[in-house]
Each structure stands twice: as C-alpha cells, then as structure tokens.
Tab-separated table of C-alpha atoms and ligand atoms in Angstrom:
chain	number	residue	atom	x	y	z
V	161	MET	CA	103.366	96.887	100.397
V	162	THR	CA	104.020	93.196	101.057
V	163	ALA	CA	105.249	92.341	104.623
V	164	LYS	CA	108.467	90.741	104.899
V	165	THR	CA	110.379	89.098	107.350
V	166	LEU	CA	113.852	90.554	107.899
V	167	VAL	CA	116.745	87.826	108.170
V	168	LEU	CA	119.951	89.096	110.168
V	169	GLY	CA	123.035	86.900	109.554
V	170	LEU	CA	123.541	84.569	106.503
V	171	GLY	CA	125.303	81.657	108.260
V	172	LEU	CA	123.783	77.916	108.908
V	173	SER	CA	120.530	79.469	110.443
V	174	GLY	CA	120.131	82.385	108.318
V	175	LYS	CA	120.086	80.343	105.162
V	176	SER	CA	117.741	77.994	106.927
V	177	VAL	CA	115.093	80.787	107.501
V	178	LEU	CA	115.473	82.052	103.422
V	179	ASP	CA	114.985	78.595	102.780
V	180	TRP	CA	112.057	77.860	104.871
V	181	GLY	CA	110.475	81.324	103.533
V	182	SER	CA	110.982	80.175	100.108
V	183	ARG	CA	109.192	76.799	101.091
V	184	THR	CA	106.027	78.402	102.802
V	185	GLY	CA	105.859	81.719	100.680
V	186	LYS	CA	107.157	84.345	103.109
V	187	VAL	CA	108.580	87.272	101.555
V	188	CYS	CA	112.248	87.181	103.273
V	189	VAL	CA	115.038	89.905	103.034
V	190	GLY	CA	118.682	88.718	104.187
V	191	ILE	CA	121.505	90.989	105.582
V	192	ASP	CA	124.704	90.327	106.782
V	193	ASP	CA	127.441	92.472	107.991
V	194	LYS	CA	130.286	90.500	106.145
V	195	ILE	CA	128.650	88.526	103.291
V	196	LEU	CA	125.921	91.262	102.433
V	197	PRO	CA	126.727	94.345	104.064
V	198	GLN	CA	125.006	96.224	101.644
V	199	ALA	CA	121.480	95.193	101.119
V	200	SER	CA	118.700	97.583	101.718
V	201	PHE	CA	115.151	97.324	103.109
V	202	SER	CA	112.683	99.842	104.505
V	203	TRP	CA	111.613	99.342	107.922
V	204	ASP	CA	107.926	100.145	107.075
V	205	GLU	CA	107.696	96.893	105.338
V	206	ILE	CA	109.422	94.546	107.685
V	207	GLU	CA	106.714	92.600	110.149
V	208	ARG	CA	109.293	90.420	111.845
V	209	LEU	CA	113.067	90.219	112.391
V	210	VAL	CA	114.774	86.671	112.604
V	211	THR	CA	118.202	86.915	113.791
V	212	SER	CA	120.840	84.382	114.079
V	213	PRO	CA	121.886	83.051	117.275
V	214	GLY	CA	125.793	84.241	117.022
V	215	ILE	CA	124.291	87.776	116.888
V	216	PRO	CA	124.318	89.613	120.262
V	217	LEU	CA	121.299	91.329	120.901
V	218	SER	CA	123.038	94.780	121.278
V	219	HIS	CA	123.608	94.541	117.259
V	220	PRO	CA	122.156	97.927	116.141
V	221	ILE	CA	119.589	96.182	113.828
V	222	LEU	CA	118.245	94.554	116.889
V	223	GLN	CA	117.940	97.585	118.821
V	224	ALA	CA	116.362	99.482	116.417
V	225	ALA	CA	113.733	96.710	115.819
V	226	LYS	CA	113.110	96.549	119.439
V	227	GLU	CA	112.500	100.313	119.451
V	228	LYS	CA	109.999	100.114	116.418
V	229	ASN	CA	108.239	97.151	118.310
V	230	ILE	CA	109.160	94.869	115.762
V	231	PRO	CA	109.015	91.227	117.048
V	232	ILE	CA	112.454	89.378	117.041
V	233	SER	CA	112.530	85.652	116.667
V	234	ASN	CA	114.815	83.131	115.579
V	235	ASP	CA	115.054	79.832	113.433
V	236	VAL	CA	114.339	77.702	116.610
V	237	GLY	CA	111.634	80.097	118.055
V	238	ILE	CA	109.836	79.548	114.287
V	239	PHE	CA	110.565	75.782	114.556
V	240	LEU	CA	108.885	75.202	117.829
V	241	GLU	CA	106.018	77.114	116.278
V	242	GLU	CA	105.571	74.763	113.196
V	243	ALA	CA	106.703	71.352	114.469
V	244	GLN	CA	104.193	68.594	114.405
V	245	ALA	CA	105.717	66.248	116.825
V	246	PRO	CA	106.790	66.288	120.368
V	247	ILE	CA	110.249	68.006	120.852
V	248	ILE	CA	112.924	66.660	123.272
V	249	GLY	CA	115.181	69.760	124.045
V	250	ILE	CA	118.866	69.494	125.493
V	251	THR	CA	120.732	72.371	127.060
V	252	GLY	CA	123.388	72.874	129.510
V	253	SER	CA	126.791	74.113	129.583
V	254	ASN	CA	128.755	70.804	128.452
V	255	GLY	CA	127.679	67.765	127.077
V	256	LYS	CA	124.803	69.013	124.874
V	257	SER	CA	125.925	67.663	121.621
V	258	THR	CA	126.792	64.353	123.132
V	259	THR	CA	123.745	63.950	125.212
V	260	THR	CA	121.616	64.769	122.210
V	261	ASP	CA	122.952	62.566	119.829
V	262	LEU	CA	122.825	59.851	122.446
V	263	ILE	CA	118.995	60.274	123.029
V	264	HIS	CA	118.800	60.560	118.962
V	265	GLN	CA	120.537	57.124	118.794
V	266	MET	CA	118.659	55.352	121.748
V	267	LEU	CA	115.474	56.589	119.658
V	268	LEU	CA	116.480	54.883	116.435
V	269	ALA	CA	117.578	51.841	118.365
V	270	ALA	CA	114.168	51.479	119.691
V	271	GLY	CA	112.557	51.807	116.641
V	272	LYS	CA	111.458	55.239	116.735
V	273	LYS	CA	111.555	57.952	113.762
V	274	SER	CA	113.765	60.622	115.508
V	275	LEU	CA	115.174	63.705	113.666
V	276	LEU	CA	118.009	65.284	115.091
V	277	GLY	CA	118.867	69.133	114.773
V	278	GLY	CA	119.560	72.592	116.441
V	279	ASN	CA	122.880	73.846	117.868
V	280	ILE	CA	124.442	70.605	116.869
V	281	GLY	CA	125.140	71.946	113.487
V	282	ILE	CA	121.720	70.789	111.799
V	283	PRO	CA	119.314	74.243	111.415
V	284	ALA	CA	116.197	73.347	113.211
V	285	LEU	CA	114.011	74.395	110.361
V	286	ASP	CA	115.459	71.950	107.806
V	287	LEU	CA	114.009	69.302	109.865
V	288	LEU	CA	110.724	70.495	108.467
V	289	LYS	CA	111.514	69.528	104.930
V	290	GLU	CA	111.527	65.829	106.026
V	291	PRO	CA	108.294	63.784	106.958
V	292	ILE	CA	107.082	64.366	110.407
V	293	PRO	CA	108.918	62.143	112.772
V	294	ASP	CA	107.707	60.529	116.010
V	295	PHE	CA	110.284	62.836	117.806
V	296	TYR	CA	112.622	65.726	117.423
V	297	VAL	CA	115.733	66.051	119.267
V	298	LEU	CA	117.198	69.344	119.539
V	299	GLU	CA	120.038	70.692	120.999
V	300	LEU	CA	119.582	74.153	122.117
V	301	SER	CA	122.098	76.847	122.975
V	302	SER	CA	121.531	79.709	125.372
V	303	PHE	CA	121.784	81.859	122.302
V	304	GLN	CA	118.826	80.373	120.859
V	305	LEU	CA	116.821	80.178	123.989
V	306	GLU	CA	117.630	83.772	124.654
V	307	LEU	CA	114.751	84.924	122.483
V	308	ILE	CA	112.080	82.435	123.141
V	309	PRO	CA	110.676	83.346	126.409
V	310	SER	CA	108.444	80.374	126.441
V	311	PRO	CA	109.769	77.531	124.367
V	312	LYS	CA	107.049	74.462	123.878
V	313	ILE	CA	109.280	71.370	124.403
V	314	GLU	CA	107.489	68.405	125.743
V	315	ILE	CA	110.748	66.716	127.429
V	316	GLY	CA	113.658	69.227	128.570
V	317	VAL	CA	117.042	68.273	129.586
V	318	LEU	CA	119.500	70.143	131.384
V	319	THR	CA	122.803	68.448	131.457
V	320	ASN	CA	124.634	70.928	133.795
V	321	ILE	CA	125.603	74.592	134.653
V	322	SER	CA	128.585	76.211	134.661
V	323	PRO	CA	129.767	79.629	133.873
V	324	ASN	CA	129.939	80.218	129.999
V	325	HIS	CA	129.177	83.006	127.544
V	326	LEU	CA	128.852	85.277	130.273
V	327	ASP	CA	130.236	88.263	128.060
V	328	ARG	CA	126.686	88.008	126.344
V	329	HIS	CA	124.346	86.920	129.081
V	330	GLY	CA	126.042	89.046	131.871
V	331	THR	CA	125.560	87.148	135.170
V	332	LEU	CA	125.523	83.588	135.789
V	333	GLN	CA	121.967	83.886	137.164
V	334	HIS	CA	120.720	85.332	133.973
V	335	TYR	CA	122.593	82.669	131.845
V	336	GLN	CA	120.934	79.760	133.989
V	337	ALA	CA	117.552	81.273	133.919
V	338	ILE	CA	117.972	81.439	129.951
V	339	LYS	CA	118.627	77.623	129.991
V	340	GLU	CA	115.781	76.703	132.479
V	341	ARG	CA	113.413	77.640	129.872
V	342	VAL	CA	114.016	74.394	128.228
V	343	PHE	CA	111.492	72.746	130.949
V	344	MET	CA	109.245	75.599	131.604
V	345	ASN	CA	106.414	74.151	129.334
V	346	ALA	CA	107.703	70.455	129.858
V	347	SER	CA	106.088	67.352	130.924
V	348	PHE	CA	109.434	66.063	132.204
V	349	ALA	CA	112.478	68.008	133.087
V	350	ILE	CA	115.439	65.713	133.393
V	351	VAL	CA	117.981	67.804	135.379
V	352	ASN	CA	121.705	67.191	136.693
V	353	GLN	CA	121.320	66.643	140.449
V	354	SER	CA	124.293	69.105	140.835
V	355	VAL	CA	121.908	71.854	139.422
V	356	SER	CA	119.810	74.010	141.988
V	357	PHE	CA	116.859	75.638	140.121
V	358	GLN	CA	115.990	79.225	140.175
V	359	SER	CA	112.697	78.696	138.330
V	360	LYS	CA	109.447	76.477	139.078
V	361	VAL	CA	109.431	73.037	137.413
V	362	PRO	CA	105.837	72.662	136.255
V	363	GLY	CA	106.337	69.023	134.776
V	364	LYS	CA	107.573	65.700	136.618
V	365	LEU	CA	111.249	66.164	137.709
V	366	ILE	CA	113.595	63.519	136.947
V	367	ARG	CA	117.216	64.202	138.580
V	368	PHE	CA	120.086	62.277	137.547
V	369	SER	CA	123.698	61.644	139.206
V	370	ARG	CA	126.653	59.462	139.036
V	371	ALA	CA	126.593	59.445	142.940
V	372	GLU	CA	124.130	56.561	142.733
V	373	PRO	CA	126.135	53.579	141.072
V	374	GLU	CA	123.179	51.561	141.576
V	375	ALA	CA	121.823	53.230	138.337
V	376	TYR	CA	124.608	52.244	136.189
V	377	LYS	CA	126.517	49.172	137.345
V	378	ASP	CA	124.776	47.109	134.759
V	379	PHE	CA	126.735	49.185	132.082
V	380	TRP	CA	129.498	51.207	133.456
V	381	PRO	CA	132.170	51.010	132.173
V	382	HIS	CA	132.590	47.188	130.784
V	383	ARG	CA	129.426	47.766	127.987
V	384	VAL	CA	130.330	51.372	126.853
V	385	GLN	CA	132.703	52.496	124.517
V	386	LEU	CA	132.603	56.365	125.683
V	387	MET	CA	134.926	57.531	128.133
V	388	GLY	CA	135.241	59.745	131.070
V	389	LYS	CA	132.923	60.564	133.871
V	390	HIS	CA	131.167	63.419	132.362
V	391	ASN	CA	129.974	60.681	129.455
V	392	LEU	CA	128.546	58.726	132.149
V	393	GLU	CA	126.414	61.699	132.974
V	394	ASN	CA	125.567	62.156	129.679
V	395	ILE	CA	124.618	58.409	129.040
V	396	LEU	CA	122.287	58.687	132.457
V	397	ALA	CA	120.352	62.033	131.468
V	398	ALA	CA	119.707	59.954	127.921
V	399	LEU	CA	118.667	56.931	129.868
V	400	ALA	CA	116.136	58.850	131.420
V	401	VAL	CA	114.405	59.656	128.328
V	402	VAL	CA	114.425	56.161	127.320
V	403	GLU	CA	112.691	55.222	130.786
V	404	ILE	CA	110.184	58.382	130.437
V	405	LEU	CA	109.043	57.237	127.243
V	406	GLY	CA	108.601	53.532	128.039
V	407	LEU	CA	111.328	52.321	125.525
V	408	SER	CA	113.615	49.197	125.860
V	409	ARG	CA	116.497	49.737	128.138
V	410	LYS	CA	118.194	46.811	126.774
V	411	ALA	CA	117.940	48.256	123.113
V	412	ALA	CA	119.474	51.590	124.552
V	413	LEU	CA	122.335	49.743	126.492
V	414	LYS	CA	123.076	47.920	122.973
V	415	CYS	CA	123.422	51.009	121.086
V	416	LEU	CA	125.959	52.132	123.795
V	417	GLU	CA	128.242	49.099	123.295
V	418	THR	CA	129.175	50.427	119.710
V	419	TYR	CA	128.549	54.424	120.024
V	420	THR	CA	131.633	55.958	119.995
V	421	GLY	CA	130.975	59.296	120.258
V	422	LEU	CA	130.653	62.233	118.029
V	423	LEU	CA	133.133	62.921	115.290
V	424	HIS	CA	136.632	64.265	116.538
V	425	ARG	CA	135.389	65.199	120.154
V	426	CYS	CA	137.410	62.735	122.602
V	427	ARG	CA	136.145	59.851	120.266
V	428	LYS	CA	138.074	56.521	121.014
V	429	VAL	CA	139.124	55.088	117.581
V	430	ALA	CA	140.620	51.950	118.419
V	431	GLU	CA	142.629	49.694	121.020
V	432	ILE	CA	145.937	48.693	119.818
V	433	GLU	CA	147.817	46.395	121.634
V	434	GLY	CA	146.491	47.673	124.976
V	435	VAL	CA	146.687	51.587	123.817
V	436	ILE	CA	143.617	53.506	123.475
V	437	TRP	CA	143.876	56.042	120.554
V	438	ILE	CA	141.555	58.820	121.117
V	439	ASN	CA	140.814	61.669	118.562
V	440	ASP	CA	139.893	65.040	119.797
V	441	SER	CA	140.577	67.099	116.945
V	442	LYS	CA	137.900	69.643	117.865
V	443	SER	CA	140.096	70.865	120.555
V	444	THR	CA	141.646	74.341	119.532
V	445	THR	CA	141.841	75.665	122.928
V	446	SER	CA	143.845	74.799	126.031
V	447	ALA	CA	140.191	74.964	127.849
V	448	SER	CA	139.031	72.009	125.440
V	449	THR	CA	142.298	70.216	126.025
V	450	GLN	CA	142.128	70.507	129.672
V	451	ALA	CA	138.530	69.041	129.872
V	452	ALA	CA	139.648	65.882	127.554
V	453	LEU	CA	142.502	65.123	129.932
V	454	ALA	CA	140.278	65.735	132.893
V	455	GLY	CA	137.895	63.408	131.454
V	456	ILE	CA	140.021	60.466	130.202
V	457	GLY	CA	143.094	60.615	132.300
V	458	PRO	CA	141.816	59.636	135.723
V	459	ASP	CA	140.158	56.219	134.191
V	460	LEU	CA	143.322	54.957	132.841
V	461	LYS	CA	145.349	52.608	133.969
V	462	GLY	CA	148.593	54.413	132.664
V	463	LYS	CA	149.056	57.827	131.408
V	464	VAL	CA	148.247	59.996	128.435
V	465	ILE	CA	150.383	60.510	125.480
V	466	LEU	CA	149.247	64.092	124.104
V	467	ILE	CA	149.804	64.890	120.554
V	468	ALA	CA	149.310	68.965	120.427
V	469	GLY	CA	150.445	71.888	118.227
V	470	GLY	CA	149.126	74.016	114.980
V	471	GLN	CA	148.081	77.819	115.218
V	472	ALA	CA	147.723	78.760	118.865
V	473	LYS	CA	146.172	82.128	117.721
V	474	GLY	CA	147.929	84.258	120.457
V	475	ALA	CA	147.000	82.134	123.378
V	476	SER	CA	149.231	80.731	125.891
V	477	PHE	CA	149.215	77.066	127.234
V	478	GLU	CA	150.211	77.745	130.872
V	479	SER	CA	146.485	76.906	131.964
V	480	LEU	CA	147.229	73.604	130.943
V	481	ILE	CA	150.263	72.720	133.201
V	482	PRO	CA	148.196	71.298	136.020
V	483	ALA	CA	146.381	68.587	133.916
V	484	VAL	CA	149.819	68.042	132.023
V	485	GLN	CA	151.685	67.168	135.082
V	486	ALA	CA	148.444	64.898	136.632
V	487	GLN	CA	147.858	63.001	133.415
V	488	VAL	CA	150.560	63.350	130.732
V	489	LYS	CA	153.616	61.193	130.308
V	490	ALA	CA	155.187	62.361	127.047
V	491	LEU	CA	153.889	65.413	125.028
V	492	LEU	CA	154.372	65.340	120.981
V	493	ILE	CA	154.240	68.899	119.515
V	494	PHE	CA	153.970	70.217	115.804
V	495	GLY	CA	153.185	72.969	113.716
V	496	GLN	CA	153.404	76.640	113.226
V	497	ASP	CA	153.358	77.295	117.054
V	498	GLN	CA	155.124	74.666	118.663
V	499	ASP	CA	157.710	77.253	120.230
V	500	GLN	CA	154.971	78.542	122.357
V	501	LEU	CA	153.963	75.135	123.398
V	502	TRP	CA	157.404	73.952	124.227
V	503	LYS	CA	158.271	77.202	125.972
V	504	ASP	CA	155.076	76.985	128.472
V	505	LEU	CA	155.132	73.073	129.098
V	506	HIS	CA	158.794	71.980	128.665
V	507	GLU	CA	159.472	72.354	132.283
V	508	VAL	CA	156.639	70.140	133.619
V	509	VAL	CA	156.632	67.108	130.630
V	510	GLU	CA	158.971	65.423	128.470
V	511	ILE	CA	158.286	67.092	125.133
V	512	TYR	CA	159.499	65.744	121.785
V	513	ARG	CA	158.923	68.034	118.782
V	514	VAL	CA	158.337	66.299	115.642
V	515	ARG	CA	157.609	67.257	111.968
V	516	ASP	CA	154.156	66.371	111.372
V	517	LEU	CA	151.045	64.542	112.948
V	518	ILE	CA	151.934	60.983	111.286
V	519	GLU	CA	155.311	61.308	113.050
V	520	ALA	CA	153.815	62.465	116.090
V	521	MET	CA	151.668	59.042	115.776
V	522	HIS	CA	154.727	56.882	114.927
V	523	GLN	CA	156.605	58.577	118.004
V	524	ALA	CA	153.517	57.968	120.296
V	525	LYS	CA	153.431	54.250	119.574
V	526	LYS	CA	157.003	53.594	120.311
V	527	LEU	CA	156.466	55.425	123.888
V	528	ALA	CA	153.032	54.096	124.689
V	529	ASN	CA	152.618	50.998	126.822
V	530	PRO	CA	149.420	48.962	127.615
V	531	GLY	CA	146.781	50.850	129.652
V	532	ASP	CA	147.889	54.094	128.113
V	533	ALA	CA	146.295	56.558	125.968
V	534	VAL	CA	147.526	58.336	123.120
V	535	LEU	CA	145.328	61.494	122.696
V	536	LEU	CA	145.300	63.842	120.004
V	537	SER	CA	144.004	67.036	121.622
V	538	PRO	CA	145.867	69.753	119.869
V	539	ALA	CA	144.827	72.812	121.689
V	540	CYS	CA	145.358	74.940	118.320
V	541	ALA	CA	143.578	75.601	115.089
V	542	SER	CA	144.679	73.246	112.289
V	543	TRP	CA	145.021	75.479	109.219
V	544	ASP	CA	148.589	75.653	109.111
V	545	MET	CA	148.949	72.037	107.914
V	546	PHE	CA	145.247	70.924	107.336
V	547	ARG	CA	142.114	72.060	105.488
V	548	ASN	CA	140.137	72.126	109.106
V	549	TYR	CA	139.950	70.092	112.326
V	550	ALA	CA	138.093	67.441	110.765
V	551	HIS	CA	140.680	66.928	108.359
V	552	ARG	CA	143.196	66.746	110.880
V	553	GLY	CA	141.132	64.196	112.583
V	554	GLU	CA	140.404	61.925	109.652
V	555	VAL	CA	144.167	62.015	109.121
V	556	PHE	CA	144.601	60.563	112.507
V	557	GLU	CA	141.858	58.249	112.277
V	558	ASP	CA	142.951	56.705	108.979
V	559	GLN	CA	146.489	56.319	110.511
V	560	VAL	CA	145.311	54.503	113.447
V	561	LYS	CA	142.990	52.196	111.064
V	562	ALA	CA	145.674	51.296	108.753
V	563	TRP	CA	147.232	50.066	111.789
V	564	ILE	CA	144.717	47.730	112.381
V	565	SER	CA	143.661	46.670	109.195
Z	500	LIG	N1	126.991	88.354	111.603
Z	500	LIG	C1	126.591	89.213	111.197
Z	500	LIG	N2	126.859	90.004	112.439
Z	500	LIG	C2	127.295	89.993	113.264
Z	500	LIG	C3	127.883	88.703	113.759
Z	500	LIG	C4	127.494	87.721	112.766
Z	500	LIG	O1	126.190	89.606	110.437
Z	500	LIG	O2	127.621	90.843	114.291
Z	500	LIG	C5	126.777	87.229	110.484
Z	500	LIG	C6	128.062	86.325	110.175
Z	500	LIG	O3	128.499	87.343	109.057
Z	500	LIG	C7	127.782	85.237	109.575
Z	500	LIG	C8	126.276	85.062	110.315
Z	500	LIG	O4	126.218	86.046	111.088
Z	500	LIG	O5	127.543	85.002	108.456
Z	500	LIG	C9	126.872	83.562	111.509
Z	500	LIG	O6	125.793	83.570	112.381
Z	500	LIG	P1	126.148	82.896	113.807
Z	500	LIG	O7	127.330	83.132	114.459
Z	500	LIG	O8	124.799	82.691	114.381
Z	500	LIG	O9	126.562	80.928	112.978
Z	500	LIG	P2	125.445	80.161	112.345
Z	500	LIG	O10	126.310	79.552	110.934
Z	500	LIG	O11	123.999	80.489	111.746
Z	500	LIG	O12	125.450	78.941	113.222
Z	500	LIG	C10	124.290	78.737	113.999
Z	500	LIG	C11	124.879	78.563	115.570
Z	500	LIG	N3	126.302	79.474	115.916
Z	500	LIG	C12	126.216	80.069	116.865
Z	500	LIG	O13	125.472	79.998	117.770
Z	500	LIG	C13	127.902	81.017	117.290
Z	500	LIG	C14	125.915	77.141	115.327
Z	500	LIG	O14	126.003	76.707	116.694
Z	500	LIG	C15	124.580	76.169	115.253
Z	500	LIG	O15	125.140	74.866	114.847
Z	500	LIG	C16	123.739	76.720	113.975
Z	500	LIG	O16	123.241	77.805	114.271
Z	500	LIG	C17	122.528	76.067	113.515
Z	500	LIG	O17	121.585	76.050	114.537
Z	500	LIG	C18	127.668	76.663	116.715
Z	500	LIG	C19	128.200	77.210	117.974
Z	500	LIG	O18	129.068	77.537	118.310
Z	500	LIG	C20	128.264	75.439	116.555
Z	500	LIG	N4	127.315	77.316	119.016
Z	500	LIG	C21	127.599	78.047	120.551
Z	500	LIG	C22	128.185	76.992	121.274
Z	500	LIG	O19	127.941	75.677	120.888
Z	500	LIG	O20	128.899	77.213	122.490
Z	500	LIG	C23	126.520	78.393	120.911
Z	501	LIG	P1	128.851	70.773	124.032
Z	501	LIG	O1	127.770	70.543	122.956
Z	501	LIG	O2	127.593	71.153	125.343
Z	501	LIG	O3	129.822	71.798	123.474
Z	501	LIG	P2	129.880	68.218	123.880
Z	501	LIG	O4	128.842	66.812	123.828
Z	501	LIG	O5	130.265	68.708	122.448
Z	501	LIG	O6	129.290	69.589	124.588
Z	501	LIG	O7	131.342	67.839	124.409
Z	501	LIG	C1	132.144	68.835	124.300
Z	501	LIG	C2	133.408	68.563	125.477
Z	501	LIG	O8	132.792	68.905	126.652
Z	501	LIG	C3	133.849	67.149	125.722
Z	501	LIG	O9	134.772	66.421	124.956
Z	501	LIG	C4	134.143	66.932	126.910
Z	501	LIG	O10	135.743	67.607	127.349
Z	501	LIG	C5	133.398	68.239	127.724
Z	501	LIG	N1	131.934	67.434	128.089
Z	501	LIG	C6	131.257	66.446	127.781
Z	501	LIG	N2	130.163	66.344	128.534
Z	501	LIG	C7	130.056	66.819	129.517
Z	501	LIG	C8	129.520	66.836	130.849
Z	501	LIG	N3	128.471	66.026	131.002
Z	501	LIG	N4	130.268	67.432	131.673
Z	501	LIG	C9	131.276	68.122	131.748
Z	501	LIG	N5	131.942	68.212	130.642
Z	501	LIG	C10	131.673	67.548	129.420
C-alpha cells in the first residue's frame, strides 16, 4: 500500500499542498468539508496529515489523526523543511502584511532576489516553484505557527501583540507563546519595544520603537507616503532588517518615498488640492474602520470625511462612536444597510445619504477643505453593489485618478 499524505481543507493552502505533492511525487488525498465532503480514504494508508490554517485543531479529522499518532503539519511546516534560502518570518497581531511587503520591497530595492508569501495570500509552497532566491519573506499567522513547534527562521520579526483569535488559542499567554516561535531558532529577533517576552531569545535581540525620534527623523513624515504612527512602527521593523543584512538604508528610504502600501488597506491614492484620498476598501468591519480612523485622523491638519456602507452582516456600528466623534466631520453612507449606520451614528456626526460610491465621492469633494482626508473605509461587506472589496476599491481609485488625469 502506498503511504499517502492527507490534505485537509482545499482552499489556497490545501491546493498548494496538492500541487507540491504532484511536483514531488508525494501521493496526496484531499478532503474538504464544503468542497469535497465525500472523499474517502483509509487511515491505514495515511502517513501524515497536512491541514489548512483556518481549520481549528478541534476538527474531528485532526483529533482522529492525533489519536492515531499520525504526524500533523501544514503547508508552512513543509516549506520550512524544504526551503533552500534564509527565511525572514514576520508575525504579530497587526501590521504583518505591511511589514512583510515593506521588507520584501526594500530587499528588492537593494538588488536582492526576494520571494514574498505566506499568510499574505501567496501560499508558501508555491514559492518553491521559483528559482532559489536570496531570501524568502514570509508573513506567518498564529494559525500557521500553531502547528510548527520549532520553525527554522533566520530573522524573526514580531510587530506587536494584542488580543486576537483567542476563541481559537484560548489565552493571550498561549497566543503570544505561539507568536514567539518566530524567533526561537533565529539569529536575529526584531521585536517591538512594547512586547514583554515570555520565552528566551536565543539570537541577537533588536528592539524597535517610535519613542526614539532619532531613529526616524531623517525620513518621517516628510519622505514617506504611508500614513499613521502604526505604519512608522512597520517601517522601523523593516529598516531593522535592512540594517542587520548590511543593506543600503539610502535605497530603503528611496523605496519608501514611492511606497503607498498594500492595495485597498489605508492606501493613499492621491492628494488633490490639499485633500488626501485614501482607499481602505478592505475594511469590512467596524473594528477595522476604527483602526483606520485612529491611524489616520490624529496626523491630519484637518478632519476625515468618511465614506461607509454596504452589507453590515448583522453588526452594529456603535463601537465606532468615539472614533467618529473624534476624527470625522462628515459621514457619507450608501448601500443595503445604510439605515443601520444612520441609526447608530446620526447623533454624533453630520450624515449624508447617497445613492452609490461615486455620488459619495462627489459629495465628499464638495465638503472637503485642504488638510482634510476623504477615507473610503466602509465597515461593511461589498457584495450588495460590487463583486468584492477589491472591485469597490478599484472604483474609488479609478475615480480619483480620473480627477487628476
Ligand atoms: N474547511 C474545512 N473544514 C473546516 C473549515 C474549513 O474543510 O472546518 C475548508 C473550507 O471549506 C475551505 C478551506 O478549508 O475550502 C479553507 O482553508 P483556510 O481557511 O485555511 O483558507 P486558505 O484558503 O487555505 O487560506 C489560508 C489562510 N487562511 C486562514 O488562515 C483563515 C490565508 O490567510 C492565507 O493567505 C492562505 O492560507 C495562504 O497561506 C487569510 C487569513 O484570513 C488571509 N488569515 C488570518 C488573518 O490574517 O487573521 C489568520
Ligand atoms: P495584518 O496583516 O497583521 O492584518 P496589515 O498590515 O494588513 O496587518 O494592516 C491591517 C490594518 O491593521 C491596517 O489598515 C491598520 O489599521 C492596522 N495596523 C497596521 N499596522 C499596524 C501596527 N503596527 N500597529 C497597529 N495597527 C496596525
């Protein structure tokens, strides 16, 4: 009987495992509760289970494998075993994707071959299809690290720690312990000054903090496109990597001059007549809109004109009240659940109901003064009027670009 790898979950990571299996001659069987619920296999032929990060460890298949002493891993675990170039791993509660992308861009700017992947949306195993680079830059989630007790990572970056995914990890302490794995075998650990560790740091510890203006007065804020103090921390973490590797700070800073951030996440699209237009279409919840307001509002000379609306998925917007009160001068609402937005926020801000996003933008243009920012951060899903959040963000960016061209 051929020994087989059982692949649980056939989303992005599961598919990358099947693909890796066919490239390397490993026989894999895929199962998925939604896509392929009927898949049949016999436990006797399974030598290893490779699960997907979104599947909790309490899943019956994972429990059964554990009882049968079948090794359990995930796509990132396999990647770390197979990768032939040093790995820079980035984890943390917030800012993972931005920091990961910044490090990747800075490596490229310094002339290094870098491949980017992991939780950011490019499955790690897909990177093995490319020629071996100088570095792999991997965003790692707690869901991915949970199944990798001792990851082989050369430079570990921990952006920050705040409670997240506790429904899955139980306690903040356990969640943090999982995150700290990122530097447990690393030669260098780059860690936010605000994090007090639980575990030992075997390599050289480098702390970054925005409490030391000397570290950033040569570039912040006059030479960067990214906005908000949280992004300053992400930049400091990325620059620490540049320094460790002995790469050119000048080239890294040059790269920051044009870096506008990841698509649809608090991305500065343009400044028109002193008004900054920001696309945060990825925000589909009040929590992320609140984070966007907290990140952007305090650094503005003026106020935020917020564009929100879409499908609320049953949520209320009351948690937005303090941030809206503090940062927003007008709120433009559209879409299926605009009544809920109006109900929760009309007492604290001036609200305008509009037909659609484009009308919201025209109205925002009229209301904005130099120093203000127009922020698309909908706090809602987009499916009532758009294909997805990316489509919504593209409509916004296209309109802004049409105004400047
Ligand atoms: N499934 C089951 N049974 C279950 C649950 C899910 O069979 O009980 C199946 C689903 O039907 C689906 C598949 O599992 O077909 C989905 O697997 P998944 O949720 O692990 O998602 P993937 O598409 O494999 O994407 C994963 C990461 N998803 C999660 O961690 C939830 C992606 O991170 C990552 O980009 C991708 O691998 C490539 O590495 C996304 C994410 O939301 C962006 N991450 C979380 C975050 O950032 O907070 C951790
Ligand atoms: P992640 O990948 O950890 O979700 P992202 O880089 O995609 O993080 O940023 C998502 C949102 O998290 C941003 O739009 C911003 O509101 C917030 N954020 C980003 N970086 C930080 C940081 N260093 N500290 C706190 N919040 C942050």
